[in-house]
Each structure stands twice: as C-alpha cells, then as structure tokens.
Coordinates of C-alpha atoms and ligand atoms in Angstrom, one line a residue:
M1 CA 11.2 112.0 194.3
N2 CA 11.2 115.8 194.5
N3 CA 8.2 118.0 193.8
L4 CA 9.2 118.8 190.3
Q5 CA 9.3 115.2 189.3
A6 CA 6.1 114.4 191.0
N7 CA 4.4 117.3 189.1
Q8 CA 5.8 116.4 185.8
E9 CA 4.3 113.0 186.1
R10 CA 0.8 114.2 187.0
S11 CA -1.6 114.1 184.2
S12 CA -5.3 115.1 183.9
L13 CA -7.9 112.4 184.4
H14 CA -10.0 113.8 181.6
G15 CA -7.6 113.9 178.7
Q16 CA -5.9 116.9 177.0
W17 CA -6.6 119.4 174.3
S18 CA -5.7 117.9 170.9
S19 CA -3.8 121.0 169.8
R20 CA -2.7 124.5 170.8
M21 CA -5.5 125.8 168.5
T22 CA -8.3 124.0 170.3
F23 CA -7.0 125.3 173.7
I24 CA -7.0 128.9 172.3
L25 CA -10.5 128.4 170.8
A26 CA -11.8 126.9 174.1
V27 CA -10.5 129.7 176.3
T28 CA -11.4 132.4 173.8
G29 CA -14.8 130.7 173.6
S30 CA -15.1 130.9 177.4
A31 CA -14.0 134.5 177.4
I32 CA -16.1 135.8 174.5
G33 CA -19.7 135.5 175.6
L34 CA -22.7 137.5 176.8
G35 CA -20.1 139.5 178.7
N36 CA -18.8 141.0 175.5
I37 CA -22.0 141.4 173.5
W38 CA -24.7 141.8 176.1
K39 CA -23.1 143.1 179.2
F40 CA -20.2 145.3 178.0
P41 CA -22.4 147.8 176.0
Y42 CA -24.8 148.4 178.8
I43 CA -22.2 148.7 181.5
A44 CA -20.2 151.1 179.4
G45 CA -23.5 152.9 178.8
D46 CA -24.3 153.1 182.5
N47 CA -20.8 154.3 183.3
G48 CA -20.4 157.1 180.8
G49 CA -18.8 155.4 177.8
G50 CA -15.2 156.3 176.7
A51 CA -13.6 156.9 180.1
F52 CA -15.0 153.6 181.3
V53 CA -13.7 151.8 178.3
L54 CA -10.3 153.2 178.9
I55 CA -10.2 152.1 182.5
Y56 CA -11.5 148.7 181.4
L57 CA -8.7 148.3 178.9
I58 CA -6.1 149.2 181.6
C59 CA -7.6 146.6 183.9
I60 CA -7.5 144.0 181.2
F61 CA -3.8 144.6 180.5
I62 CA -2.3 145.2 183.9
I63 CA -4.6 143.0 186.0
G64 CA -6.2 140.5 183.7
F65 CA -3.0 139.5 181.9
P66 CA -0.9 138.4 184.9
I67 CA -3.9 136.7 186.5
M68 CA -4.8 134.7 183.4
V69 CA -1.2 133.5 183.1
S70 CA -1.2 132.6 186.8
E71 CA -4.4 130.7 186.5
I72 CA -3.3 128.6 183.5
M73 CA -0.1 127.9 185.3
I74 CA -1.8 126.6 188.4
G75 CA -4.1 124.5 186.3
R76 CA -1.4 122.9 184.3
K77 CA 0.7 122.2 187.3
G78 CA -2.2 120.8 189.4
R79 CA -3.9 118.9 186.5
R80 CA -7.1 118.6 188.6
N81 CA -10.3 120.6 189.2
P82 CA -9.5 124.0 190.7
I83 CA -10.3 123.0 194.3
T84 CA -8.1 119.9 194.2
S85 CA -5.3 121.6 192.2
M86 CA -5.1 124.4 194.8
K87 CA -5.1 121.8 197.6
I88 CA -2.3 119.7 196.0
L89 CA -0.2 122.7 195.0
G90 CA -0.7 124.4 198.4
Q91 CA 0.6 121.3 200.0
E92 CA 3.6 120.9 197.7
E93 CA 4.6 124.5 197.7
Q94 CA 3.8 125.5 201.3
G95 CA 2.7 122.5 203.2
K96 CA -0.8 124.0 203.5
A97 CA -4.0 122.5 202.1
N98 CA -6.1 125.6 202.9
W99 CA -5.5 127.0 199.5
K100 CA -8.4 124.8 198.4
W101 CA -10.7 127.5 199.6
V102 CA -9.6 129.7 196.8
G103 CA -10.8 127.1 194.4
M104 CA -14.1 126.8 196.3
I105 CA -14.8 130.6 196.1
G106 CA -14.1 130.3 192.4
L107 CA -16.4 127.3 191.9
S108 CA -19.2 128.9 193.8
A109 CA -18.9 132.0 191.7
G110 CA -19.1 129.9 188.6
F111 CA -22.2 128.2 190.0
I112 CA -24.0 131.5 190.6
I113 CA -22.9 133.0 187.3
L114 CA -24.1 130.1 185.2
S115 CA -27.5 130.1 186.9
Y116 CA -28.3 133.6 185.6
Y117 CA -26.2 133.4 182.5
S118 CA -28.4 130.6 181.3
V119 CA -31.5 132.7 181.8
I120 CA -30.1 135.5 179.6
A121 CA -28.8 133.0 177.1
G122 CA -32.4 131.6 177.1
W123 CA -33.6 135.1 176.0
T124 CA -31.3 134.8 172.9
L125 CA -32.8 131.4 172.0
H126 CA -36.3 133.0 172.3
Y127 CA -35.3 135.9 170.1
F128 CA -33.8 133.4 167.6
K129 CA -37.1 131.6 167.4
M130 CA -39.0 134.8 167.0
S131 CA -36.7 136.0 164.3
I132 CA -37.1 132.9 162.1
F133 CA -40.9 132.8 162.6
G134 CA -41.1 136.4 161.5
E135 CA -42.4 137.6 164.8
L136 CA -39.9 140.5 164.9
S137 CA -41.1 142.1 161.7
N138 CA -42.7 145.6 161.5
L139 CA -41.3 146.6 164.8
D140 CA -41.1 150.1 166.1
N141 CA -39.7 151.4 169.3
E142 CA -42.8 150.7 171.4
S143 CA -43.5 147.2 170.0
A144 CA -39.8 146.2 170.5
Q145 CA -40.2 147.3 174.2
A146 CA -43.5 145.4 174.4
I147 CA -42.0 142.2 173.1
F148 CA -39.1 142.4 175.5
G149 CA -41.5 143.2 178.3
Q150 CA -43.6 140.1 177.5
L151 CA -40.6 137.9 177.7
T152 CA -39.4 139.2 181.0
D153 CA -42.9 139.2 182.5
S154 CA -43.4 135.5 181.6
A155 CA -41.7 133.2 184.0
V156 CA -42.9 130.2 182.0
T157 CA -41.4 131.3 178.7
Q158 CA -38.1 132.1 180.3
L159 CA -38.2 128.8 182.1
I160 CA -38.6 126.9 178.9
Y161 CA -35.6 128.5 177.3
H162 CA -33.5 128.4 180.4
T163 CA -34.2 124.7 180.5
A164 CA -33.3 124.3 176.8
F165 CA -30.0 126.1 177.3
M166 CA -29.0 124.2 180.3
A167 CA -29.8 120.9 178.6
I168 CA -27.6 121.8 175.6
T169 CA -24.7 122.8 178.0
V170 CA -25.0 119.6 180.0
A171 CA -25.2 117.4 176.9
I172 CA -22.0 118.9 175.5
I173 CA -20.1 118.6 178.8
A174 CA -21.3 115.0 179.2
K175 CA -19.5 114.1 176.0
G176 CA -16.1 115.1 177.4
I177 CA -13.2 117.2 176.2
K178 CA -12.6 116.0 172.7
D179 CA -16.1 114.9 171.6
G180 CA -17.9 117.6 173.4
L181 CA -16.0 120.8 174.2
E182 CA -13.6 120.8 171.3
R183 CA -16.2 120.1 168.7
A184 CA -18.5 122.7 170.0
V185 CA -15.9 125.5 170.0
K186 CA -14.5 124.6 166.6
L187 CA -18.0 125.0 165.1
M188 CA -19.2 128.0 167.0
M189 CA -16.2 130.4 167.3
P190 CA -15.5 131.0 163.6
G191 CA -19.1 131.5 163.0
L192 CA -19.4 134.2 165.7
L193 CA -16.5 136.2 164.2
F194 CA -18.0 136.0 160.7
I195 CA -21.4 137.3 161.7
L196 CA -19.9 140.1 163.8
I197 CA -18.1 141.4 160.8
I198 CA -21.2 141.4 158.7
L199 CA -23.0 143.3 161.4
L200 CA -20.2 145.8 161.6
F201 CA -20.7 146.6 158.0
Y202 CA -24.4 147.1 158.7
S203 CA -23.7 149.4 161.5
V204 CA -21.2 151.5 159.5
F205 CA -23.6 152.0 156.7
Q206 CA -26.9 152.1 158.5
G207 CA -26.2 153.3 162.1
D208 CA -25.0 156.6 163.4
F209 CA -21.4 155.3 163.3
M210 CA -19.7 158.5 164.5
A211 CA -22.0 158.9 167.5
G212 CA -21.1 155.3 168.4
V213 CA -17.4 155.9 168.0
N214 CA -17.5 159.1 170.1
F215 CA -19.4 157.4 172.8
L216 CA -17.1 154.4 173.0
L217 CA -13.8 156.0 172.4
V218 CA -13.9 159.7 173.6
P219 CA -13.3 159.7 177.3
D220 CA -15.3 162.0 179.6
F221 CA -13.6 161.6 183.0
S222 CA -16.2 163.6 184.8
K223 CA -18.5 160.6 184.6
I224 CA -16.1 158.3 186.4
T225 CA -16.8 157.4 190.0
S226 CA -15.2 154.8 192.3
Q227 CA -18.2 152.6 191.5
S228 CA -17.5 152.8 187.8
V229 CA -13.8 151.8 188.3
L230 CA -15.1 148.8 190.3
A231 CA -17.5 148.0 187.5
A232 CA -14.6 148.2 185.0
M233 CA -12.5 145.8 187.0
G234 CA -15.5 143.5 187.5
Q235 CA -16.1 143.5 183.8
A236 CA -12.4 142.8 183.1
F237 CA -12.6 139.7 185.3
F238 CA -16.0 138.6 183.9
T239 CA -15.1 139.0 180.3
L240 CA -11.8 137.1 180.7
S241 CA -13.5 134.4 182.7
L242 CA -11.0 135.0 185.5
G243 CA -11.4 134.2 189.2
M244 CA -13.8 131.3 188.9
G245 CA -11.5 128.5 188.1
C246 CA -12.5 127.9 184.6
I247 CA -9.2 129.1 183.2
V248 CA -7.5 126.9 185.8
M249 CA -9.6 124.0 184.6
Y250 CA -8.8 124.5 181.0
G251 CA -5.2 125.0 181.9
A252 CA -5.3 121.5 183.4
Y253 CA -5.9 120.1 179.9
L254 CA -3.0 122.1 178.3
P255 CA -0.1 120.0 177.1
K256 CA 3.2 120.8 178.8
N257 CA 5.0 122.0 175.7
E258 CA 2.6 124.8 174.9
S259 CA 3.5 128.4 175.7
I260 CA 1.3 129.9 178.4
I261 CA 2.3 133.5 177.7
G262 CA 1.9 133.1 174.0
T263 CA -1.6 131.6 174.2
T264 CA -2.7 134.2 176.8
T265 CA -1.7 137.0 174.6
T266 CA -3.7 135.7 171.7
I267 CA -6.7 135.0 173.9
I268 CA -6.8 138.5 175.5
F269 CA -6.3 140.2 172.2
C270 CA -9.2 138.3 170.7
D271 CA -11.5 138.9 173.6
T272 CA -10.8 142.6 173.7
L273 CA -11.2 143.0 170.0
I274 CA -14.6 141.3 170.0
A275 CA -15.8 143.4 172.9
L276 CA -14.8 146.6 171.1
L277 CA -16.3 145.3 167.8
A278 CA -19.5 144.5 169.6
G279 CA -19.6 148.0 171.0
L280 CA -19.0 149.4 167.5
V281 CA -21.9 147.3 166.2
I282 CA -24.3 148.2 169.0
F283 CA -23.8 151.8 169.9
P284 CA -24.2 153.3 166.4
I285 CA -27.5 151.4 166.1
V286 CA -28.6 152.5 169.6
F287 CA -28.1 156.2 168.6
Q288 CA -29.6 155.8 165.2
F289 CA -32.9 154.6 166.7
G290 CA -33.0 157.1 169.4
L291 CA -32.5 154.6 172.2
K292 CA -30.4 155.3 175.3
P293 CA -27.2 153.4 175.9
T294 CA -28.2 153.2 179.6
D295 CA -31.2 151.0 178.8
G296 CA -29.7 148.2 181.0
P297 CA -29.8 144.5 180.5
G298 CA -32.4 144.8 177.8
L299 CA -30.3 147.0 175.6
I300 CA -29.4 144.6 172.8
F301 CA -32.7 142.9 172.8
L302 CA -34.3 146.2 172.0
T303 CA -31.9 147.7 169.6
L304 CA -30.9 144.8 167.3
P305 CA -34.4 143.6 166.4
L306 CA -35.3 147.2 165.6
A307 CA -32.2 147.6 163.4
F308 CA -32.7 144.4 161.4
N309 CA -36.2 145.3 160.9
E310 CA -35.1 148.1 158.6
I311 CA -33.7 146.0 155.8
T312 CA -35.4 143.5 153.6
G313 CA -34.6 140.0 154.7
G314 CA -33.5 141.4 158.0
Y315 CA -35.0 138.5 159.8
V316 CA -32.3 136.3 158.4
F317 CA -29.6 138.6 159.9
S318 CA -31.5 138.8 163.1
G319 CA -31.9 135.1 163.3
L320 CA -28.2 134.6 162.6
F321 CA -27.3 137.2 165.2
F322 CA -29.3 135.6 168.0
I323 CA -28.2 132.1 167.2
L324 CA -24.6 133.2 167.2
L325 CA -25.1 135.1 170.5
A326 CA -26.4 131.8 171.8
F327 CA -23.3 130.1 170.5
A328 CA -21.1 132.6 172.3
A329 CA -23.1 131.9 175.4
I330 CA -22.8 128.2 175.1
T331 CA -19.0 128.2 174.7
S332 CA -18.8 130.3 177.9
A333 CA -21.4 128.2 179.8
L334 CA -19.3 125.1 179.0
S335 CA -16.4 126.6 180.9
L336 CA -18.6 127.5 183.8
L337 CA -19.9 124.0 184.1
E338 CA -16.8 122.0 183.5
P339 CA -14.9 122.7 186.8
S340 CA -17.7 121.6 189.1
V341 CA -18.3 118.5 186.9
A342 CA -14.6 117.6 187.0
W343 CA -14.7 118.1 190.7
M344 CA -17.6 115.6 191.0
I345 CA -16.0 113.1 188.8
E346 CA -12.7 113.2 190.6
N347 CA -14.1 113.2 194.1
K348 CA -17.3 111.2 193.9
N349 CA -16.2 108.8 191.3
Y350 CA -19.4 109.4 189.3
T351 CA -19.4 109.1 185.6
R352 CA -19.1 112.3 183.5
G353 CA -22.7 112.0 182.4
K354 CA -24.1 111.6 185.9
S355 CA -21.9 114.4 187.3
A356 CA -22.9 116.8 184.5
L357 CA -26.6 116.0 185.1
I358 CA -26.5 116.5 188.9
I359 CA -24.5 119.8 188.8
G360 CA -26.5 121.0 185.8
A361 CA -29.8 120.3 187.6
L362 CA -28.7 122.3 190.7
I363 CA -27.6 125.3 188.7
W364 CA -30.9 125.1 186.7
L365 CA -32.9 125.2 190.0
L366 CA -30.9 128.2 191.2
G367 CA -31.7 129.9 187.9
F368 CA -35.4 130.1 188.9
L369 CA -34.5 132.9 191.3
S370 CA -33.1 135.0 188.4
I371 CA -36.1 134.3 186.3
F372 CA -38.5 135.4 189.0
S373 CA -36.4 138.6 189.5
F374 CA -37.9 139.9 186.3
N375 CA -41.5 139.1 187.2
I376 CA -43.0 137.8 190.4
L377 CA -40.1 138.8 192.6
S378 CA -39.3 142.1 190.7
E379 CA -40.5 144.1 193.8
F380 CA -38.3 142.1 196.1
T381 CA -35.2 144.2 196.1
F382 CA -32.3 144.8 198.5
W383 CA -28.6 145.8 198.4
K384 CA -28.0 146.1 194.7
G385 CA -31.5 145.5 193.4
T386 CA -33.3 142.3 192.5
L387 CA -31.9 138.9 193.2
F388 CA -30.6 138.8 189.6
D389 CA -28.8 142.1 190.2
N390 CA -27.3 140.9 193.4
F391 CA -26.1 137.6 192.0
D392 CA -24.3 139.4 189.2
Y393 CA -22.9 142.0 191.6
L394 CA -21.7 139.5 194.1
A395 CA -20.1 137.2 191.6
S396 CA -18.6 139.7 189.1
N397 CA -17.6 142.5 191.4
I398 CA -16.7 140.5 194.6
L399 CA -16.1 136.8 194.2
L400 CA -14.2 136.9 190.9
P401 CA -11.8 139.6 192.0
V402 CA -11.2 138.0 195.4
S403 CA -10.4 134.6 194.1
G404 CA -8.5 136.0 191.1
L405 CA -6.4 138.0 193.6
L406 CA -5.7 134.8 195.6
F407 CA -4.8 132.8 192.5
T408 CA -2.3 135.4 191.4
I409 CA -0.9 135.8 194.9
F410 CA -0.4 132.0 195.0
A411 CA 1.4 131.9 191.6
G412 CA 3.4 135.0 192.3
W413 CA 4.4 134.6 195.9
I414 CA 3.8 131.1 197.1
M415 CA 4.9 129.0 194.1
K416 CA 8.6 128.4 194.1
T417 CA 10.5 130.3 191.5
E418 CA 11.9 127.1 190.0
N419 CA 8.4 125.9 189.5
S420 CA 7.0 129.0 187.9
T421 CA 10.1 129.4 185.7
D422 CA 9.5 125.8 184.6
E423 CA 5.9 126.6 183.5
L424 CA 7.1 129.7 181.7
S425 CA 10.3 128.2 180.4
D426 CA 9.7 129.2 176.8
V427 CA 10.0 133.0 177.4
S428 CA 13.0 135.1 178.1
R429 CA 14.0 136.1 181.6
Y430 CA 12.8 139.6 180.9
V431 CA 9.2 138.5 180.1
Y432 CA 9.2 136.1 183.0
N433 CA 10.1 139.0 185.3
L434 CA 7.5 141.2 183.8
W435 CA 4.8 138.6 184.5
R436 CA 6.1 138.0 188.0
F437 CA 6.1 141.7 188.8
G438 CA 2.6 141.9 187.5
A439 CA 1.4 138.9 189.5
R440 CA 3.2 139.9 192.7
Y441 CA 2.6 143.6 192.8
I442 CA 0.5 145.2 190.1
A443 CA -2.5 142.9 189.9
P444 CA -2.9 142.4 193.7
V445 CA -2.3 146.1 194.5
G446 CA -4.7 147.1 191.7
V447 CA -7.5 144.8 192.9
I448 CA -7.1 145.9 196.5
L449 CA -7.0 149.6 195.7
V450 CA -10.2 149.3 193.6
F451 CA -11.9 147.5 196.5
L452 CA -10.8 150.0 199.1
N453 CA -11.9 152.8 196.9
A454 CA -15.3 151.2 196.1
I455 CA -16.1 150.7 199.8
G456 CA -15.1 154.3 200.5
L457 CA -11.9 153.7 202.5
I458 CA -9.7 155.7 200.1
Ligands
LIG501 N1 -16.3 135.4 180.0 C1 -17.7 135.1 179.8 C2 -18.4 136.3 179.0 O1 -17.8 137.3 178.7 C3 -18.5 134.8 181.0 C4 -17.8 134.0 182.0 C5 -17.4 134.4 183.2 C6 -17.4 132.7 181.6 C7 -16.7 133.6 184.1 C8 -16.7 131.9 182.4 C9 -16.4 132.4 183.7 O2 -19.5 136.2 178.7

C-alpha cells in the first residue's frame, strides 16, 4: 500500500463536521474572538492606527492565507491531534518523526493563550451581569474607570468568572464535535454578527464616526516601528488562530470533498470584516467620549459601558454586547481546548469528558497567574511587563509565528507535490501554484524578516 492509499483510509477518531457550513462556522468562530473585538482596537491604538491596520491587512493576506491553507491541509491529511498528525506525516513524507515538535509548540501556545483568554472572557461575563442588574447606569468617565479598576483589583471576582468561563468551555468540549462544538457555533455566530451591526448603527449616529474612520483608515507611517510590524504580524496570527494547531485540529474533521481554498477564503474574509467593523464601532465611541485609543486592555470595558449609558434602555444593548462578546470568546476557547483534549483521548485512552476536565483544570490553574498580574502581582514585572503581558507576548508574537512558520514550511517544502495537489485538487493549477509560492517563499520569508527586524538584526 503506498502512502496515498494509507492516507485516504485514515479517518478521525472523533467524527467529522456535518457540513461545509459548520466547518466554516467553527473556524470563523475560532478566528473571531476577543482578538477582533478586544485586542485589535487597543493594539491598533498603541501602534498608531491606520498604518498599523494596513500592515496588519498585508500580513493577513500574504502570510495568513497560505499558512491557514497549509494548516487545514496538514490536519485533513493527518486526521489526528496536531502533535500526532505532524508525527505521522513527518514519517510518511520524510521518514522523520521530529516534526511532532511543531505540534507541541502549537499546543503549548494554545495552553498559555487559553489561560489568560479565559480571564478576559471572564471580565465580559462580569460586565454582562452588571449590565443586566443595572450596575452600569449613570456612568461617567471616572466611575467607568473605577468600576473597571474594582474588577481588576479583585482576584476573587476575576477568579469566579474565570472559573465559570472555563467550566462552560469544558462542558461544551466534553460533548464532542456534533453535540458540543457544532451546536455552540450555530447558535453563537449569527447572533454575534447581528449585534455588531446594531452597534455599528449606534456608532454612526452617536459616535464621532469620522474621527474613528480617520484613525483606523488613514495611515501615518511615521508611527510605524519594527515593533509595530511585529505586533501586526502577531495580531494576524492571533486573530486567524494560526500557529497553535487549532486550525490543524479543525481541519482533521473536514470531509475530504470540501474545498480548502474556498473555505479559507470565506473564513479570512469574515474575520477581517469583523475586526474592521469592531474597530468602526469602537473608535468613534472612544473619540466621542474623550477617551484615548491607547488605553490598553481596558479600552472596550471603559468605552462601551459609557456609550450605552447615553441612551434609554442602553443596559439592554450593553447586556447584549457583553454576552455576545462572551459568545465570541467561547467559540474561540473551544478551538484552544480541543487540540489538547483530542491529544489526551488519542494518547491516554481517557474518555472525552475526563480529558476535557483534566486539561481544563490545568489551564484554569495557569490562569491564576494572569489574574494576579492585575492585582497582587502587578508590581512583579520583567521583560514585557506583568506575567499577563509576557504570556501574551510570548504566545502571540513568538510561539504562534514560529510554529505557523514550521507548519507552512512542512506543507510547502516537505509534503510531496502529489499529496498537496491531492488536497487542493479542486482548484486550478494556477491557484495551486499561487498557494505553493506563498507557502514556500512569501510566508516564511515574511515571518523571518519580521523577526530579524524586531530583534534588531536588520
Ligand atoms: N482567534 C482568536 C481571537 O481572535 C484567538 C485564538 C488564538 C483562538 C489562537 C485560537 C487560537 O480572539
């Protein structure tokens, strides 16, 4: 039996997506998350706005696109968790099992990201609760800051919500692909889009819309430094969920007859659209209320409550907004947890429920360090800042690009042409060659240049 036949017979141990639509929803659900709505606005703010956005878009298209295709391809061919898939494929394509390390870097990045992601997602749950109990009414600039300060100062409050968020994520993953993951994304994704559109209307009519548009879309290149280019690339990886194996994992559940290039195009389009829409919702409000776009991680927790406060019944909108932000976070968290859980099921033979519980508990524990970064350990800073800052920097700006780079080198250089052609058999030779050129040259060279530049070598 040759390799190709062996691969065609391999199937996932956890089932498959029931349709092309659910795959797109699940990956888009993974991609659209706190990265789009919470992180993108403040990173863009910190890095000067328009010029940053432009570099970010370039990174998405020339680096993100070929890498996402490569990751889905690897997943679908390997049909296992990212570590095992890389091990099997490395053996088949090159006789080397060492490629499993790429999967390991990815899984560790996912582990670290989920630990702090869940803390921030917990903040959204807390704000949801405050909205519906009317605790966010009659706000002004100072009281909004005070409420946010109280939350970050309290390790206990954050712990409660972090626990709740992890419990929800674990419960969904424990139910498996069809009853857990698919159901969750089918419910949460359409709702998210709906509410963003409502908020956009709000921002057009109530915010300083032109100031927001200028900030987001008019580039000022004098603000661009090598660090902001690195941040743009890191954000492109983060927002597309690349480099941590979650796309590889979701690819493992993709039926063989679905088009990888077609689905990737849709997914990237949706993710970028939502990030820009979120920017167009948030910046006009930021400027309207005299806040600064550089207010850091707290940005949306300060601006949105203030904005909603201005209209009658605003607490309804604010409640909706925060619950939908939580939805966006949950659908991303699912993809962060699934690869490690699949790894445990496949390698330790534990049930899905037990695996989800064990991995979830470990990540939950690690999350304590991020919680403490905002209060008892806030003075404990090194390298990039607090522990929280370091986790985020290490995962987004280093681990994700490194493992994304290796995934794409594997798909572009190591995988035999007949195998990659087979995975992309639905597109023309021209499109295939375009992908291959991107995966072999543009994405790797791009990632390496940004790195060399950021560490000051060029
Ligand atoms: N893409 C998600 C977001 O934008 C975060 C994420 C990163 C999810 C990496 C999975 C893997 O919020």
